[in-house]
């Protein structure tokens, strides 16, 4: 038997249960991983609250982790028992001592990346990879707005944007978070608790506004984000921290400057083994180059996953959080 976090109904963090479970034997094309560290992400809260429906109940939780291959199913040739690995996709259930998932979603870890760093950054790092290198292929010289710039995704985005020669304006909720975003390479920050974001963007850009806005907040920032864009530029809505964007009249894109909008996800980009490996190689290469440092700022025992989620949801955290089995 091993332990896992599960939930049998949606709701607040109190619905999470720490239970005994029989580890699933890997089937054809699958591997079982003994987790050494598990990643915490906002999408986990979306599943727990029911914003994203779980396939069945009771359900495991989490899609990101790192550990050692414990067992290998039939037909798996690129992994073997004992391999150090990480993953960011696959079936729910990463909040566990053992997790079984398709081998195609698992990547070998290079020696220079430890388990905590991998678990803290796989989903976030690959998210930044597709946002900055694929959704809009930044070449350098652009000005972008990135919400929640001191969070796990934002901290990586600040560093990666600086390495590309991009001016990243980051929104934050406090001076401490502004200082962190600037230390990570943001060109400028805006404290939305005290400043008008649109007016401040206009000042910082001399009225030109932004080439791209990256918005993981959702409902509360949707129109504000559109107002920060140049005509014919791109709005990237990639999260729902304040709730989903809904009830939108598409004509607003024309009214605000013939804008483009997209709602991407990691699964929409890492949709083949070849693309997944390419994205991992790009991300791992940024870490190896020293241009990207992963801040594992918060650690919780796996059994306290609810406390960790509450801290993330209340925006009390900076950097990345890992859960330790």
Short mmCIF file of C-alpha atoms in Angstrom, two decimals:
data_model
loop_
_atom_site.label_atom_id
_atom_site.label_comp_id
_atom_site.label_asym_id
_atom_site.label_seq_id
_atom_site.Cartn_x
_atom_site.Cartn_y
_atom_site.Cartn_z
CA UNK A 1 0.00 0.00 0.00
CA UNK A 2 1.02 3.62 -0.48
CA UNK A 3 -0.49 7.01 0.31
CA UNK A 4 -2.21 9.56 -1.92
CA UNK A 5 -4.36 12.67 -1.77
CA UNK A 6 -7.84 12.23 -3.24
CA UNK A 7 -11.22 13.98 -3.20
CA UNK A 8 -14.71 12.48 -3.40
CA UNK A 9 -16.59 15.76 -3.87
CA UNK A 10 -15.66 19.24 -5.06
CA UNK A 11 -15.21 22.15 -2.70
CA UNK A 12 -12.62 23.94 -0.58
CA UNK A 13 -9.37 22.36 0.58
CA UNK A 14 -11.27 20.49 3.29
CA UNK A 15 -12.47 17.95 0.71
CA UNK A 16 -8.93 16.60 0.27
CA UNK A 17 -8.32 13.20 1.88
CA UNK A 18 -5.02 11.49 2.78
CA UNK A 19 -5.71 7.80 2.11
CA UNK A 20 -4.10 4.41 1.64
CA UNK A 21 -4.18 3.07 -1.90
CA UNK A 22 -2.85 0.09 -3.85
CA UNK A 23 -0.32 1.36 -6.45
CA UNK A 24 -1.53 0.66 -9.98
CA UNK A 25 0.64 -1.74 -11.96
CA UNK A 26 1.76 -0.18 -15.25
CA UNK A 27 -0.09 -1.41 -18.31
CA UNK A 28 1.16 -1.42 -21.88
CA UNK A 29 2.97 1.83 -22.64
CA UNK A 30 2.91 2.97 -19.00
CA UNK A 31 5.41 3.44 -16.19
CA UNK A 32 5.01 3.69 -12.43
CA UNK A 33 7.01 6.40 -10.69
CA UNK A 34 8.03 6.60 -7.05
CA UNK A 35 7.62 10.32 -6.53
CA UNK A 36 10.36 12.24 -4.73
CA UNK A 37 8.65 15.63 -5.16
CA UNK A 38 5.29 16.80 -6.51
CA UNK A 39 4.45 20.14 -8.10
CA UNK A 40 1.67 22.46 -6.91
CA UNK A 41 -0.25 24.41 -9.57
CA UNK A 42 -3.40 26.49 -9.85
CA UNK A 43 -4.92 23.94 -12.21
CA UNK A 44 -5.03 21.52 -9.23
CA UNK A 45 -7.38 23.95 -7.48
CA UNK A 46 -9.54 24.18 -10.62
CA UNK A 47 -10.09 20.40 -10.47
CA UNK A 48 -10.69 20.39 -6.70
CA UNK A 49 -13.34 23.12 -6.95
CA UNK A 50 -15.02 21.62 -10.01
CA UNK A 51 -14.13 24.41 -12.46
CA UNK A 52 -12.49 21.61 -14.44
CA UNK A 53 -14.40 18.34 -14.02
CA UNK A 54 -12.49 15.27 -12.83
CA UNK A 55 -13.06 12.17 -15.00
CA UNK A 56 -14.47 10.18 -12.05
CA UNK A 57 -14.84 10.21 -8.27
CA UNK A 58 -13.05 9.65 -6.01
CA UNK A 59 -10.26 11.32 -7.95
CA UNK A 60 -6.55 11.78 -7.50
CA UNK A 61 -5.09 15.23 -7.99
CA UNK A 62 -2.10 16.83 -9.66
CA UNK A 63 -0.26 16.24 -12.94
CA UNK A 64 3.34 17.24 -12.15
CA UNK A 65 6.10 15.44 -10.33
CA UNK A 66 9.58 13.97 -10.35
CA UNK A 67 11.02 10.74 -9.07
CA UNK A 68 12.41 7.35 -9.99
CA UNK A 69 10.89 4.78 -12.35
CA UNK A 70 9.61 1.96 -10.13
CA UNK A 71 8.08 -0.34 -12.76
CA UNK A 72 7.83 -0.42 -16.56
CA UNK A 73 4.95 -1.70 -18.66
CA UNK A 74 5.07 -3.69 -21.86
CA UNK A 75 6.34 -1.86 -24.93
CA UNK A 76 8.21 0.91 -23.11
CA UNK A 77 11.74 1.18 -24.50
CA UNK A 78 12.96 4.69 -23.66
CA UNK A 79 12.71 4.25 -19.87
CA UNK A 80 13.86 1.59 -17.40
CA UNK A 81 13.60 0.95 -13.67
CA UNK A 82 15.79 3.34 -11.69
CA UNK A 83 15.73 6.17 -14.23
CA UNK A 84 15.43 9.70 -12.80
CA UNK A 85 12.40 11.25 -14.51
CA UNK A 86 9.86 14.07 -14.45
CA UNK A 87 6.43 14.72 -15.92
CA UNK A 88 3.92 17.56 -16.23
CA UNK A 89 0.94 15.98 -18.00
CA UNK A 90 -1.08 12.82 -17.84
CA UNK A 91 -3.88 11.49 -15.68
CA UNK A 92 -4.69 13.12 -12.35
CA UNK A 93 -2.91 11.47 -9.44
CA UNK A 94 0.52 13.05 -9.00
CA UNK A 95 -0.33 13.92 -5.36
CA UNK A 96 0.80 10.44 -4.35
CA UNK A 97 3.78 8.38 -3.26
CA UNK A 98 3.36 6.29 -6.45
CA UNK A 99 1.90 7.44 -9.76
CA UNK A 100 1.28 5.43 -12.93
CA UNK A 101 1.00 7.27 -16.25
CA UNK A 102 1.77 6.95 -19.98
CA UNK A 103 5.50 6.69 -20.60
CA UNK A 104 5.14 9.10 -23.53
CA UNK A 105 4.45 11.89 -21.01
CA UNK A 106 7.62 11.18 -19.01
CA UNK A 107 11.07 12.65 -19.68
CA UNK A 108 14.46 11.61 -18.33
CA UNK A 109 16.02 14.21 -16.06
CA UNK A 110 19.48 15.49 -16.86
CA UNK A 111 21.99 15.16 -14.02
CA UNK A 112 22.08 18.92 -13.39
CA UNK A 113 18.37 19.08 -12.39
CA UNK A 114 17.34 17.70 -8.98
CA UNK A 115 13.92 16.28 -8.12
CA UNK A 116 12.59 19.35 -6.29
CA UNK A 117 13.63 21.71 -9.09
CA UNK A 118 11.98 19.46 -11.67
CA UNK A 119 8.75 19.05 -9.72
CA UNK A 120 8.59 22.77 -9.05
CA UNK A 121 9.12 23.78 -12.65
CA UNK A 122 8.13 21.24 -15.30
CA UNK A 123 4.58 22.50 -15.82
CA UNK A 124 5.51 26.15 -15.28
CA UNK A 125 8.66 26.00 -17.39
CA UNK A 126 6.96 24.26 -20.31
CA UNK A 127 4.10 26.76 -20.02
CA UNK A 128 6.54 29.65 -20.36
CA UNK A 129 8.23 27.85 -23.25
CA UNK A 130 5.06 27.65 -25.31
CA UNK A 131 3.92 31.15 -24.30
CA UNK A 132 7.14 32.97 -25.19
CA UNK A 133 8.51 30.71 -27.93
CA UNK A 134 5.40 29.36 -29.70
CA UNK A 135 2.11 31.14 -28.93
CA UNK A 136 3.94 34.36 -29.83
CA UNK A 137 7.53 33.72 -30.91
CA UNK A 138 9.27 36.61 -29.19
CA UNK A 139 12.40 37.70 -31.02
CA UNK A 140 13.62 40.53 -28.77
CA UNK A 141 12.66 44.18 -28.53
CA UNK A 142 8.98 43.56 -27.83
CA UNK A 143 7.15 44.99 -24.81
CA UNK A 144 4.85 42.55 -23.03
CA UNK A 145 2.59 42.60 -19.98
CA UNK A 146 2.68 39.53 -17.73
CA UNK A 147 0.21 39.21 -14.86
CA UNK A 148 1.25 37.61 -11.54
CA UNK A 149 4.90 38.22 -12.33
CA UNK A 150 6.16 37.06 -8.93
CA UNK A 151 4.40 33.68 -9.02
CA UNK A 152 5.83 30.39 -10.19
CA UNK A 153 5.12 30.91 -13.91
CA UNK A 154 5.81 34.64 -13.72
CA UNK A 155 9.20 34.19 -12.06
CA UNK A 156 10.32 31.96 -14.94
CA UNK A 157 8.78 34.28 -17.54
CA UNK A 158 10.67 37.31 -16.17
CA UNK A 159 13.99 35.51 -16.52
CA UNK A 160 13.27 34.02 -19.94
CA UNK A 161 12.00 37.33 -21.32
CA UNK A 162 15.14 39.11 -20.16
CA UNK A 163 17.30 36.45 -21.82
CA UNK A 164 15.40 37.08 -25.08
CA UNK A 165 15.85 40.86 -24.86
CA UNK A 166 12.14 41.46 -24.23
CA UNK A 167 10.78 44.23 -21.99
CA UNK A 168 8.47 42.47 -19.54
CA UNK A 169 6.12 44.63 -17.47
CA UNK A 170 4.90 42.52 -14.56
CA UNK A 171 1.81 43.07 -12.42
CA UNK A 172 2.18 42.31 -8.71
CA UNK A 173 0.24 42.88 -5.49
CA UNK A 174 2.97 44.19 -3.17
CA UNK A 175 6.34 45.91 -3.03
CA UNK A 176 7.99 42.65 -1.98
CA UNK A 177 6.63 40.89 -5.05
CA UNK A 178 7.68 43.83 -7.23
CA UNK A 179 11.22 43.54 -5.89
CA UNK A 180 11.23 39.81 -6.63
CA UNK A 181 9.97 40.30 -10.19
CA UNK A 182 12.61 42.96 -10.83
CA UNK A 183 15.33 40.70 -9.40
CA UNK A 184 14.18 38.02 -11.85
CA UNK A 185 14.55 40.33 -14.82
CA UNK A 186 11.30 42.25 -15.25
CA UNK A 187 11.81 45.54 -17.08
CA UNK A 188 9.18 47.24 -14.90
CA UNK A 189 6.44 46.31 -12.44
CA UNK A 190 2.97 47.63 -11.64
CA UNK A 191 1.43 47.18 -8.19
CA UNK A 192 -2.23 46.71 -9.10
CA UNK A 193 -3.22 47.24 -5.45
CA UNK A 194 -2.07 50.86 -5.69
CA UNK A 195 -1.73 51.76 -9.38
CA UNK A 196 -4.01 51.88 -12.42
CA UNK A 197 -2.53 49.19 -14.67
CA UNK A 198 -3.67 50.63 -18.00
CA UNK A 199 -2.51 54.16 -17.19
CA UNK A 200 0.83 52.88 -15.92
CA UNK A 201 1.38 50.78 -19.06
CA UNK A 202 0.63 53.87 -21.14
CA UNK A 203 3.24 55.86 -19.19
CA UNK A 204 5.89 53.15 -19.38
CA UNK A 205 5.46 52.66 -23.13
CA UNK A 206 5.02 56.34 -24.04
CA UNK A 207 1.53 55.55 -25.24
CA UNK A 208 2.53 52.68 -27.54
CA UNK A 209 1.15 49.91 -25.25
CA UNK A 210 2.08 46.22 -25.46
CA UNK A 211 2.73 43.71 -28.23
CA UNK A 212 1.36 40.84 -26.11
CA UNK A 213 -0.49 40.48 -22.80
CA UNK A 214 -0.16 37.18 -20.94
CA UNK A 215 -3.09 36.82 -18.53
CA UNK A 216 -3.49 33.89 -16.11
CA UNK A 217 -5.91 35.78 -13.83
CA UNK A 218 -9.02 35.57 -16.03
CA UNK A 219 -12.31 37.27 -15.26
CA UNK A 220 -11.01 40.15 -13.13
CA UNK A 221 -8.37 41.33 -15.61
CA UNK A 222 -9.88 40.51 -19.01
CA UNK A 223 -10.94 43.99 -20.18
CA UNK A 224 -8.03 45.68 -18.44
CA UNK A 225 -5.65 43.39 -20.32
CA UNK A 226 -7.28 44.21 -23.66
CA UNK A 227 -6.83 47.92 -22.91
CA UNK A 228 -3.07 47.42 -22.50
CA UNK A 229 -2.60 46.19 -26.08
CA UNK A 230 -1.51 47.90 -29.28
CA UNK A 231 -3.91 47.67 -32.23
CA UNK A 232 -3.76 44.29 -33.98
CA UNK A 233 -1.77 42.71 -31.14
CA UNK A 234 -2.30 39.53 -29.15
CA UNK A 235 -4.14 38.73 -25.92
CA UNK A 236 -3.05 35.38 -24.44
CA UNK A 237 -5.52 34.17 -21.80
CA UNK A 238 -3.95 31.09 -20.22
CA UNK A 239 -5.51 30.82 -16.76
CA UNK A 240 -8.54 31.48 -14.57
CA UNK A 241 -7.20 32.38 -11.11
CA UNK A 242 -10.11 34.80 -10.53
CA UNK A 243 -12.65 32.72 -12.45
CA UNK A 244 -13.20 31.94 -16.14
CA UNK A 245 -13.72 34.60 -18.78
CA UNK A 246 -17.26 34.14 -20.09
CA UNK A 247 -20.09 36.09 -21.68
CA UNK A 248 -17.69 37.90 -24.01
CA UNK A 249 -19.02 39.64 -27.10
CA UNK A 250 -16.34 38.94 -29.70
CA UNK A 251 -16.98 42.40 -31.15
CA UNK A 252 -15.00 43.87 -28.25
CA UNK A 253 -11.83 42.75 -30.02
CA UNK A 254 -12.69 45.01 -32.95
CA UNK A 255 -13.69 47.90 -30.70
CA UNK A 256 -10.37 47.82 -28.88
CA UNK A 257 -8.17 47.72 -31.97
CA UNK A 258 -8.78 44.65 -34.16
CA UNK A 259 -7.13 42.49 -31.52
CA UNK A 260 -6.26 38.81 -31.62
CA UNK A 261 -6.99 36.47 -28.70
CA UNK A 262 -6.01 32.88 -27.90
CA UNK A 263 -6.66 30.47 -25.03
CA UNK A 264 -3.72 28.02 -25.10
CA UNK A 265 -2.76 25.15 -22.81
CA UNK A 266 0.23 22.87 -22.37
CA UNK A 267 -1.71 19.89 -23.73
CA UNK A 268 -2.46 21.91 -26.85
CA UNK A 269 1.25 22.41 -27.55
CA UNK A 270 2.99 19.32 -26.11
CA UNK A 271 0.62 17.13 -28.11
CA UNK A 272 3.22 14.80 -29.66
CA UNK A 273 6.29 13.09 -28.21
CA UNK A 274 8.52 15.02 -30.60
CA UNK A 275 7.11 18.41 -29.61
CA UNK A 276 7.21 17.47 -25.91
CA UNK A 277 10.89 16.55 -26.15
CA UNK A 278 11.69 19.74 -28.08
CA UNK A 279 10.03 21.86 -25.39
CA UNK A 280 11.84 20.00 -22.59
CA UNK A 281 15.18 20.39 -24.38
CA UNK A 282 14.60 24.13 -24.74
CA UNK A 283 13.60 24.51 -21.09
CA UNK A 284 16.38 22.31 -19.69
CA UNK A 285 18.87 24.17 -21.88
CA UNK A 286 17.83 27.48 -20.33
CA UNK A 287 18.49 26.05 -16.85
CA UNK A 288 21.87 24.63 -17.89
CA UNK A 289 22.90 27.97 -19.41
CA UNK A 290 22.39 29.70 -16.07
CA UNK A 291 19.88 32.12 -17.61
CA UNK A 292 17.06 30.48 -15.69
CA UNK A 293 17.01 29.78 -11.95
CA UNK A 294 14.07 27.92 -10.39
CA UNK A 295 13.06 29.32 -7.02
CA UNK A 296 11.72 26.47 -4.89
CA UNK A 297 10.40 28.89 -2.29
CA UNK A 298 7.87 26.73 -0.44
CA UNK A 299 7.85 23.11 0.72
CA UNK A 300 4.98 21.21 2.35
CA UNK A 301 4.53 17.57 3.34
CA UNK A 302 2.29 15.92 0.74
CA UNK A 303 -0.32 15.17 3.42
CA UNK A 304 -0.66 18.97 3.93
CA UNK A 305 -1.56 19.62 0.30
CA UNK A 306 -4.70 21.51 1.40
CA UNK A 307 -2.63 24.04 3.35
CA UNK A 308 -0.36 24.51 0.36
CA UNK A 309 -3.31 25.08 -1.97
CA UNK A 310 -4.83 27.63 0.42
CA UNK A 311 -1.55 29.57 0.48
CA UNK A 312 -1.38 29.56 -3.32
CA UNK A 313 -5.04 30.54 -3.76
CA UNK A 314 -4.72 33.47 -1.35
CA UNK A 315 -1.67 34.71 -3.29
CA UNK A 316 0.54 34.45 -0.22
CA UNK A 317 3.25 32.55 -2.08
CA UNK A 318 6.04 33.65 -4.39
CA UNK A 319 8.10 31.38 -6.59
CA UNK A 320 7.24 27.69 -6.76
CA UNK A 321 5.88 25.23 -4.21
CA UNK A 322 6.61 21.51 -3.93
CA UNK A 323 4.87 18.77 -1.97
CA UNK A 324 7.15 16.14 -0.45
CA UNK A 325 5.89 12.54 -0.09
#
